[in-house]
Tab-separated table of C-alpha atoms and ligand atoms in Angstrom:
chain	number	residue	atom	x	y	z
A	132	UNK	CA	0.000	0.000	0.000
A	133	UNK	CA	1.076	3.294	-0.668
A	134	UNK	CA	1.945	6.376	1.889
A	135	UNK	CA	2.160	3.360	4.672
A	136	UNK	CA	5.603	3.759	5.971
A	137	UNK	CA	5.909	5.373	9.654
A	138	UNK	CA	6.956	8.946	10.168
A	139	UNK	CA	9.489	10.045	12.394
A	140	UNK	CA	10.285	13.172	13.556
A	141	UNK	CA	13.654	14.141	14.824
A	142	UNK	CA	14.896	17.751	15.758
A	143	UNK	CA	16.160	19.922	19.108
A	144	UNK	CA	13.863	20.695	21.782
A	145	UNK	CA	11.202	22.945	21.275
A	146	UNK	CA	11.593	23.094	17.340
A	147	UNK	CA	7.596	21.187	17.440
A	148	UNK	CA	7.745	18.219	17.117
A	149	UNK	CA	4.986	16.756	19.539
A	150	UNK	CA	2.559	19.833	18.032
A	151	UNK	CA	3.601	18.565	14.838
A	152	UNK	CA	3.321	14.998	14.659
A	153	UNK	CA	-0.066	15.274	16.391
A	154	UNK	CA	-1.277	17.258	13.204
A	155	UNK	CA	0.100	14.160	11.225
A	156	UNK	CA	-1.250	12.012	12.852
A	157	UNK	CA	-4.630	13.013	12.985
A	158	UNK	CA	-4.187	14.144	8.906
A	159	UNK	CA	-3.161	10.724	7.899
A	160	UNK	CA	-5.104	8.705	10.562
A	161	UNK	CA	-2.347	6.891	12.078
A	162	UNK	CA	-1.274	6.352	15.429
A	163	UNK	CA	0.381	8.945	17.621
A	164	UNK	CA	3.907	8.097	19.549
A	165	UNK	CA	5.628	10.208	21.729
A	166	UNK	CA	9.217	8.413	22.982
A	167	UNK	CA	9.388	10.781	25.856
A	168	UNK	CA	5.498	10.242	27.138
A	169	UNK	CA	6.062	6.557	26.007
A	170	UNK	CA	9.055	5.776	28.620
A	171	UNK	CA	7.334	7.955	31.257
A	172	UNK	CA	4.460	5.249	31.004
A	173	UNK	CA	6.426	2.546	31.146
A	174	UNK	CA	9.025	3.814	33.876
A	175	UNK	CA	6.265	5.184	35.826
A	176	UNK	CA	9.472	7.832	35.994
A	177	UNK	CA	9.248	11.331	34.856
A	178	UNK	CA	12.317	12.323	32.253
A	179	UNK	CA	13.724	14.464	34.605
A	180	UNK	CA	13.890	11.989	37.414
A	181	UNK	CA	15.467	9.335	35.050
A	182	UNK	CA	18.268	11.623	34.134
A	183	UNK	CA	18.723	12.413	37.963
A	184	UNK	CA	18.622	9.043	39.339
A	185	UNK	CA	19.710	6.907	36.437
A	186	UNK	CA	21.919	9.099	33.948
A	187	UNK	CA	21.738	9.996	30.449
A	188	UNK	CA	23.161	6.958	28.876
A	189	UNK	CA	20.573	4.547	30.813
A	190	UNK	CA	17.877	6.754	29.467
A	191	UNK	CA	18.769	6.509	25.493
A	192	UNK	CA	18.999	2.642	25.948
A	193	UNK	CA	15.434	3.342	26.905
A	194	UNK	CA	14.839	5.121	24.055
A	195	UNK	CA	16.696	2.409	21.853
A	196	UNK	CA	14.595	-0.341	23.792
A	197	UNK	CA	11.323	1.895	22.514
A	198	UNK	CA	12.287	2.320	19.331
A	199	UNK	CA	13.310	-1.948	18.507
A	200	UNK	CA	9.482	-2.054	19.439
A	201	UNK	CA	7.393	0.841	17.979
A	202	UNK	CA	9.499	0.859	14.726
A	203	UNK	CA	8.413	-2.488	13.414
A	204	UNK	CA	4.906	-1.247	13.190
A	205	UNK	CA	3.911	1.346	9.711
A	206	UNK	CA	1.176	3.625	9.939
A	207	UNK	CA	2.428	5.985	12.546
A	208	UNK	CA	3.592	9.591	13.716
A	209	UNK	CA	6.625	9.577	16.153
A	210	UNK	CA	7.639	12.422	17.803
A	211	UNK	CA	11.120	11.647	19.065
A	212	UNK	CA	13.076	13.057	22.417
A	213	UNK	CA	15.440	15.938	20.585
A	214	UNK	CA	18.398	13.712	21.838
A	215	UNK	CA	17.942	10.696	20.048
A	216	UNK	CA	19.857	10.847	17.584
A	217	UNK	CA	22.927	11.165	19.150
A	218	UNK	CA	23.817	6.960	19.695
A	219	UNK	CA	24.273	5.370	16.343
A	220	UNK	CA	21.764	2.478	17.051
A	221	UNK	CA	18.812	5.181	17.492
A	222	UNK	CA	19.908	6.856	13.880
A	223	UNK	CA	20.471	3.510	12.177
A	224	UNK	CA	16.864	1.861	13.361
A	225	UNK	CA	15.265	5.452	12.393
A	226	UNK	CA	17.189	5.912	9.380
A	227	UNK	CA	16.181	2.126	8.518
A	228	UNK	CA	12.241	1.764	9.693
A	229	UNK	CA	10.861	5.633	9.219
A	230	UNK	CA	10.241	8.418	7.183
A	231	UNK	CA	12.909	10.467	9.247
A	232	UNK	CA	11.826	14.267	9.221
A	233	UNK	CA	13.760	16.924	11.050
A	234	UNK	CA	12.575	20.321	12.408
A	235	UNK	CA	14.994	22.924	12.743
A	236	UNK	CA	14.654	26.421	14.512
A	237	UNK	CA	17.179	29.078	15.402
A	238	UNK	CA	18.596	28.918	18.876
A	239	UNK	CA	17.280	32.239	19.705
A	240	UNK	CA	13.386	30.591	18.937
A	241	UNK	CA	14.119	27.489	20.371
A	242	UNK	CA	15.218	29.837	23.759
A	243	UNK	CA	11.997	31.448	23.502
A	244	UNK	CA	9.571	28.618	23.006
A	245	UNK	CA	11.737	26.611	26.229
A	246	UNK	CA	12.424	29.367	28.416
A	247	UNK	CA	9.479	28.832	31.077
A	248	UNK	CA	9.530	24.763	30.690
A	249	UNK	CA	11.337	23.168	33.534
A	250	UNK	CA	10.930	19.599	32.497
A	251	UNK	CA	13.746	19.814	30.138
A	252	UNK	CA	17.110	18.614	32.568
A	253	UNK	CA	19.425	19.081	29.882
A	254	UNK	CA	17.995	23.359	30.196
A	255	UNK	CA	18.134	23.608	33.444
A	256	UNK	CA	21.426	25.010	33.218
A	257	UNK	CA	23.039	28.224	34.491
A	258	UNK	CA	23.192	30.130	30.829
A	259	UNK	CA	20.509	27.935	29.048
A	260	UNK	CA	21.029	30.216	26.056
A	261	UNK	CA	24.744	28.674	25.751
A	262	UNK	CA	23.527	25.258	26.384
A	263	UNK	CA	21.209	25.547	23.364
A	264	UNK	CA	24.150	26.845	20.748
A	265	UNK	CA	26.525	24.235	22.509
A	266	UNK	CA	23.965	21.584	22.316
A	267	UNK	CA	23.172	22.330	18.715
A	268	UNK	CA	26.545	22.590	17.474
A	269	UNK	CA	27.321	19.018	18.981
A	270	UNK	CA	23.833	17.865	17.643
A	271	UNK	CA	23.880	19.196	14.058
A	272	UNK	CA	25.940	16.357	11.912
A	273	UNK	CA	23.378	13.936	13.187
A	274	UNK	CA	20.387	15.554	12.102
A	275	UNK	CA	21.235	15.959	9.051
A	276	UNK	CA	20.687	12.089	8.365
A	277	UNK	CA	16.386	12.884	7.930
A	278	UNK	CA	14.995	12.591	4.980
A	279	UNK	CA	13.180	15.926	4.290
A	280	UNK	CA	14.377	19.121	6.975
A	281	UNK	CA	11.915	21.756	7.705
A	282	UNK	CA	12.327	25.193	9.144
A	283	UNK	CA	9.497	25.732	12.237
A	284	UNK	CA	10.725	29.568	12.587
A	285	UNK	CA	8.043	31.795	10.850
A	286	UNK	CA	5.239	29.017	9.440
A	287	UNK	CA	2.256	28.211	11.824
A	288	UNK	CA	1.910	24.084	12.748
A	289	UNK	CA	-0.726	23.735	9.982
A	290	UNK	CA	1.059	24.961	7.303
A	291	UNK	CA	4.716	23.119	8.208
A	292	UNK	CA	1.952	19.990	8.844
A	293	UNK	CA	0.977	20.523	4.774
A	294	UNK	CA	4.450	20.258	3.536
A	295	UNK	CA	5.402	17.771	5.696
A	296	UNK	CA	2.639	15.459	3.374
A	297	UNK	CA	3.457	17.025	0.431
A	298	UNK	CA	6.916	15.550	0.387
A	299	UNK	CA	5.640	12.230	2.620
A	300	UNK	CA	2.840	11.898	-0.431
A	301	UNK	CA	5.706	12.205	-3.361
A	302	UNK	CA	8.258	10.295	-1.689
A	303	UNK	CA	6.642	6.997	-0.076
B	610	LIG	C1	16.242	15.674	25.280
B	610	LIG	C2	15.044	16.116	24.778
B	610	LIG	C3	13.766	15.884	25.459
B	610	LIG	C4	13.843	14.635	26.333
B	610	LIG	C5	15.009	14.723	27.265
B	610	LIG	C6	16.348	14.859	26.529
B	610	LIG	C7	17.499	15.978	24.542
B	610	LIG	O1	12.723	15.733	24.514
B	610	LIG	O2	13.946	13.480	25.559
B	610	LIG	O3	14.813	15.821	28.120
B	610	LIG	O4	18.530	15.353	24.828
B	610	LIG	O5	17.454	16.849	23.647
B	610	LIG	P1	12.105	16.976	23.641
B	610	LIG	O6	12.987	17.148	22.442
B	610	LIG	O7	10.749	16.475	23.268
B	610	LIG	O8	12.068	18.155	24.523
């Protein structure tokens, strides 16, 4: 069948991507995945808390756990934790099993629309503003793996929603 494959969306914090995929989701009728709300569940942990008691590394072999499971359905939208990317199984099972889209936003928007959000552990940091180039910097090789990159600066969630399935509809 045609337009079946699963979409993935990859990108930093606060570039859209749970806004966005929920538009997709609901456009194309499949089923909405968020990692982050996804490990919560099963943790019964928030992020946060798994990053303070457990580490970072422990909590992207959650995210690789997720992943092995949700990827070998088609027929949905994940939204992705904006740190995903950054162990080589995560890109290589995305890269393989999805439609990988990235959102992209300038650090100075991306400061703006995470500013008041304290759930973020990696932004609660003493200059978050440097954290977000710093982050970014490290972060950009590996997002460049998607498969179609869209700018979330200006465009309202509809519209990016719209091109998003213009390119899904030509290229799957
Ligand atoms: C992270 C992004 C978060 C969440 C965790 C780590 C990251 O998800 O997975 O706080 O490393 O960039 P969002 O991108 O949905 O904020």
């Amino acid at each position: 069948m045609k337009n079946n494959q699963s979409i993935a969306l990859i990108g930093f914090m606060g570039t859209g991507k749970s806004t966005i995929a929920s538009l997709l989701a609901k456009e194309l009728n499949f089923q909405l995945i968020d990692t982050d709300a996804a490990i919560e569940k099963k943790t019964g942990q928030k992020i946060s808390d798994i990053f303070s008691t457990k580490g970072q590394p422990y909590f992207r072999q959650l995210e690789t756990d997720l992943l092995k499971t949700i990827l070998l359905k088609n027929q949905q939208v994940i939204a992705t934790g904006g740190g995903i990317i950054l162990k080589e199984e995560n890109r290589h099972l995305l890269k393989t099993h999805s439609y990988l889209v990235c959102l992209t936003a300038s650090w100075e928007i991306i400061y703006k629309r995470t500013k008041n959000d304290k759930s973020r552990p990696l932004l609660l940091h003493a200059d978050p503003k440097k954290q977000i180039e710093r982050l970014l910097t490290q972060r950009e090789s590996y997002y460049q793996i998607a498969d179609l990159t869209i700018n979330t600066d200006k465009d309202n969630p509809l519209v990016i929603c719209q091109k998003i399935l213009a390119h899904y509809r030509d290229d799957c």
